[in-house]
Short mmCIF file of C-alpha atoms in Angstrom, two decimals:
data_model
loop_
_atom_site.label_atom_id
_atom_site.label_comp_id
_atom_site.label_asym_id
_atom_site.label_seq_id
_atom_site.Cartn_x
_atom_site.Cartn_y
_atom_site.Cartn_z
CA MET A 1 75.68 104.27 100.78
CA ILE A 2 79.02 105.36 99.11
CA ALA A 3 80.91 102.70 97.32
CA PRO A 4 84.16 101.50 98.70
CA PRO A 5 86.80 102.07 96.52
CA ILE A 6 88.17 99.69 94.26
CA VAL A 7 91.57 98.49 96.17
CA PRO A 8 91.57 100.17 99.89
CA THR A 9 93.99 102.89 101.17
CA PRO A 10 95.49 101.70 102.84
CA LEU A 11 95.63 97.66 101.58
CA SER A 12 95.79 95.90 105.37
CA ALA A 13 94.23 92.57 104.72
CA VAL A 14 92.39 90.01 101.95
CA ILE A 15 89.62 87.93 103.45
CA PHE A 16 88.56 85.25 101.01
CA ASP A 17 86.18 83.02 100.65
CA CYS A 18 86.47 79.35 100.15
CA ASP A 19 84.23 77.30 98.16
CA GLY A 20 84.21 78.30 94.39
CA VAL A 21 87.48 80.98 95.42
CA LEU A 22 90.19 78.99 96.91
CA VAL A 23 88.78 75.43 96.06
CA ASP A 24 86.79 74.45 93.14
CA SER A 25 83.85 72.41 95.39
CA GLU A 26 80.98 74.47 94.18
CA ILE A 27 81.01 72.44 90.64
CA ALA A 28 81.16 69.36 92.49
CA GLY A 29 77.82 67.49 92.41
CA LEU A 30 76.36 70.15 90.80
CA LYS A 31 75.33 68.33 87.91
CA GLU A 32 73.54 65.45 90.25
CA SER A 33 72.09 67.95 92.20
CA ALA A 34 70.09 69.67 89.62
CA ALA A 35 68.98 66.06 88.32
CA TYR A 36 67.73 64.63 92.24
CA LEU A 37 65.82 68.23 92.22
CA LYS A 38 64.28 67.78 88.95
CA ARG A 39 62.99 64.20 89.91
CA HIS A 40 61.23 65.54 92.42
CA GLY A 41 59.06 68.80 91.03
CA LEU A 42 62.32 71.55 91.36
CA ASN A 43 63.20 71.46 87.76
CA TRP A 44 66.12 73.90 87.93
CA SER A 45 69.16 74.40 86.26
CA GLN A 46 72.55 74.01 87.38
CA ALA A 47 72.92 77.77 86.29
CA GLU A 48 70.19 78.78 88.53
CA LEU A 49 71.01 76.45 91.66
CA VAL A 50 74.16 78.85 91.71
CA GLU A 51 72.12 81.93 91.30
CA ARG A 52 69.82 80.35 94.20
CA PHE A 53 71.86 79.32 96.70
CA SER A 54 75.59 79.78 96.40
CA GLY A 55 77.07 81.34 99.22
CA LEU A 56 74.66 80.39 102.42
CA ARG A 57 75.25 78.72 105.17
CA ASP A 58 73.98 75.26 105.87
CA ASP A 59 70.67 76.59 107.47
CA GLN A 60 69.92 79.27 105.30
CA PHE A 61 70.34 76.79 101.98
CA PHE A 62 67.63 74.16 103.69
CA ASP A 63 64.64 76.77 104.81
CA LEU A 64 65.22 78.53 100.92
CA LEU A 65 65.04 74.94 99.50
CA THR A 66 62.25 73.93 102.21
CA ARG A 67 60.02 76.67 100.92
CA ALA A 68 60.81 75.72 97.33
CA PHE A 69 59.47 72.91 98.01
CA ARG A 70 56.73 73.65 99.89
CA ASP A 71 55.22 75.91 96.99
CA VAL A 72 55.50 73.18 94.46
CA HIS A 73 54.27 70.27 96.83
CA ASN A 74 52.28 72.16 99.57
CA ALA A 75 54.15 70.46 101.71
CA GLY A 76 57.67 70.30 103.18
CA PRO A 77 60.17 67.45 102.13
CA ASN A 78 61.08 64.82 104.64
CA GLU A 79 64.31 63.93 105.81
CA ALA A 80 64.71 61.24 103.48
CA PHE A 81 65.17 64.07 100.61
CA PHE A 82 67.83 65.86 102.25
CA LYS A 83 69.63 62.67 102.42
CA GLY A 84 68.83 61.61 99.24
CA LEU A 85 70.44 65.55 97.80
CA TYR A 86 73.40 65.02 99.93
CA ASP A 87 73.97 61.64 98.70
CA GLN A 88 73.32 62.01 94.82
CA ARG A 89 75.95 65.08 95.33
CA ARG A 90 78.70 62.40 96.04
CA LEU A 91 78.20 59.92 93.01
CA SER A 92 80.03 62.90 91.10
CA GLY A 93 83.30 61.35 92.85
CA MET A 94 84.99 65.04 91.76
CA PRO A 95 88.40 65.29 93.52
CA LEU A 96 88.49 68.27 96.20
CA GLU A 97 91.01 70.27 94.55
CA ALA A 98 92.27 73.91 95.34
CA MET A 99 91.36 76.54 92.41
CA PRO A 100 94.18 76.25 89.79
CA GLY A 101 96.62 79.43 91.23
CA ALA A 102 95.47 79.58 94.22
CA TYR A 103 98.26 78.40 96.56
CA ASP A 104 100.96 80.85 94.90
CA ALA A 105 98.96 83.47 94.36
CA VAL A 106 97.55 83.59 98.20
CA LYS A 107 101.75 82.90 99.61
CA ALA A 108 102.61 86.23 97.49
CA ILE A 109 100.33 88.34 99.27
CA LYS A 110 102.64 90.23 101.56
CA THR A 111 99.37 91.85 103.85
CA PRO A 112 97.38 89.52 106.52
CA VAL A 113 95.55 86.77 104.82
CA ALA A 114 92.19 85.52 106.05
CA VAL A 115 89.11 82.88 104.82
CA ALA A 116 85.24 83.92 105.76
CA SER A 117 82.89 81.26 104.62
CA SER A 118 79.62 79.25 104.59
CA SER A 119 80.98 75.77 105.29
CA ARG A 120 80.57 74.22 108.39
CA THR A 121 84.35 74.58 110.96
CA ASP A 122 84.51 70.63 110.18
CA ARG A 123 84.04 70.82 106.15
CA LEU A 124 86.08 74.31 106.17
CA GLU A 125 89.12 72.90 108.30
CA LYS A 126 89.14 69.74 105.78
CA LYS A 127 88.36 71.58 102.49
CA LEU A 128 91.68 73.57 103.46
CA LYS A 129 93.79 70.86 105.07
CA THR A 130 92.87 68.37 101.47
CA THR A 131 94.15 71.05 99.39
CA GLN A 132 97.30 72.04 100.78
CA LEU A 133 96.02 75.60 101.58
CA TRP A 134 95.45 75.71 105.39
CA PRO A 135 99.13 76.57 106.73
CA LEU A 136 98.58 79.72 104.40
CA PHE A 137 95.46 80.79 106.50
CA ALA A 138 95.40 79.45 109.76
CA PRO A 139 94.23 80.65 112.49
CA HIS A 140 92.43 83.31 110.41
CA VAL A 141 89.95 80.77 109.01
CA TYR A 142 86.52 81.75 110.15
CA SER A 143 83.41 79.96 109.33
CA ALA A 144 79.94 81.46 109.58
CA ASP A 145 79.09 78.77 112.41
CA LEU A 146 81.02 81.39 114.80
CA VAL A 147 78.09 84.35 113.92
CA GLU A 148 74.59 84.91 114.44
CA HIS A 149 73.56 85.17 110.71
CA GLY A 150 75.22 83.65 107.77
CA LYS A 151 75.52 85.82 104.38
CA PRO A 152 74.60 88.44 102.79
CA ALA A 153 74.53 89.46 106.68
CA PRO A 154 77.58 90.90 107.05
CA ASP A 155 78.45 89.50 110.81
CA ILE A 156 81.23 86.48 109.45
CA TYR A 157 83.52 89.58 107.53
CA THR A 158 83.18 91.76 110.54
CA TYR A 159 84.20 89.33 112.49
CA THR A 160 86.96 88.19 110.34
CA ALA A 161 88.45 91.64 110.68
CA LYS A 162 87.81 92.00 114.35
CA GLN A 163 90.00 89.04 114.87
CA LEU A 164 92.76 90.05 112.44
CA GLY A 165 92.48 93.90 114.46
CA ILE A 166 91.86 95.32 111.42
CA ASP A 167 89.51 98.36 110.26
CA PRO A 168 86.94 96.89 107.52
CA ALA A 169 87.54 99.78 105.28
CA GLU A 170 91.11 98.55 104.76
CA CYS A 171 90.06 94.83 104.15
CA LEU A 172 89.46 93.39 100.22
CA VAL A 173 87.07 90.78 99.99
CA ILE A 174 87.34 87.77 97.07
CA GLU A 175 83.82 86.24 96.75
CA ASP A 176 82.14 84.04 93.72
CA SER A 177 78.92 84.39 95.13
CA VAL A 178 76.34 87.24 95.25
CA ASN A 179 75.32 86.41 98.60
CA GLY A 180 79.17 87.01 99.10
CA VAL A 181 79.68 90.29 97.57
CA ARG A 182 76.57 91.56 99.37
CA SER A 183 78.12 90.50 102.75
CA GLY A 184 81.55 92.21 102.34
CA ILE A 185 80.24 95.45 100.95
CA ARG A 186 77.99 95.35 103.92
CA ALA A 187 80.93 94.78 106.53
CA GLY A 188 82.01 98.10 105.12
CA MET A 189 84.97 96.45 102.97
CA ALA A 190 85.91 96.55 98.99
CA VAL A 191 84.92 93.28 97.15
CA TRP A 192 86.35 91.62 93.90
CA GLY A 193 84.42 89.14 92.59
CA PHE A 194 86.06 85.96 91.58
CA THR A 195 85.13 83.45 88.26
CA GLY A 196 87.39 81.33 87.96
CA GLY A 197 85.44 78.31 89.66
CA GLY A 198 83.67 75.39 87.27
CA HIS A 199 80.16 76.86 88.50
CA CYS A 200 80.55 80.34 86.99
CA PHE A 201 78.46 80.16 83.96
CA GLU A 202 77.99 82.73 81.57
CA GLY A 203 76.79 86.00 83.44
CA HIS A 204 77.91 85.52 86.29
CA GLY A 205 80.40 88.22 86.43
CA ALA A 206 77.84 90.30 85.68
CA ARG A 207 75.68 89.37 88.51
CA LEU A 208 78.92 90.26 90.84
CA GLU A 209 79.31 93.40 89.39
CA ASP A 210 75.30 94.57 89.91
CA ALA A 211 75.85 93.14 93.79
CA GLY A 212 78.21 96.04 93.85
CA ALA A 213 81.88 94.00 93.42
CA ARG A 214 84.51 96.97 92.12
CA TRP A 215 85.91 93.83 89.50
CA VAL A 216 85.64 90.87 88.40
CA ALA A 217 89.06 88.52 88.83
CA PRO A 218 88.73 85.46 85.98
CA SER A 219 91.67 83.48 87.87
CA PHE A 220 94.38 83.66 89.77
CA GLN A 221 96.85 84.46 87.83
CA ALA A 222 94.73 87.81 86.69
CA LEU A 223 93.92 88.20 90.61
CA SER A 224 97.68 87.69 91.68
CA GLY A 225 98.88 90.37 89.27
CA ARG A 226 96.70 93.06 89.91
CA LEU A 227 97.11 92.60 93.98
CA GLN A 228 101.01 92.75 93.20
CA GLY A 229 100.55 96.24 91.10
CA GLN A 230 98.67 97.17 94.24
CA GLU A 231 100.98 96.45 96.10
CA ALA A 232 104.07 98.15 95.20
CA ASP A 233 101.83 101.47 94.58
CA SER A 234 101.28 101.22 98.40
CA VAL A 235 105.01 101.06 98.42
CA SER A 236 106.62 103.30 96.16
#
């Protein structure tokens, strides 16, 4: 397969992941989750949790976690285990906030924009409305609930391009996870990585590049500068 260009020509749409890109939510409860899982025999660091599970839909996350638990205990986890993990994440008390610079960067984009996320529909809407980002994207906010397969399958990005009425080859994806990068590439889109979130530990950008990201933005300021330059080039 020929790699997509760094920036599509023409650039007709920019599609964002939500968690860890638009909203700094991946870090919330990460420390508490790692501690909880360690008490249950799953001794993963925070960075390992991000590497293993970031970008996955809930059903995929639960399936992988169940397999890992079974490997350690020779039996699957019960409902109390998953409830305990969810409760532990809530103990962090971290406020839900937009990624620094996200609002202004998205507002400045001249092409159509959309969100393609692994979050459940209700949670996705809540996150974007809480962080005041919803009006920038609605109605083009799409959850992987809408498609058969979650990331790293291409379904959600293919679906989003179809809703926009834009050729996937003319879309640029912004992703913070390896699974998300692979999803965008499999949909035939150019993908940029993003490492501005609190969950992006050392080496995260290199992993995104290894997965196929054509460039990695360390912040929305850097992302906005490069996008504005590209848009200017496209009309000159």
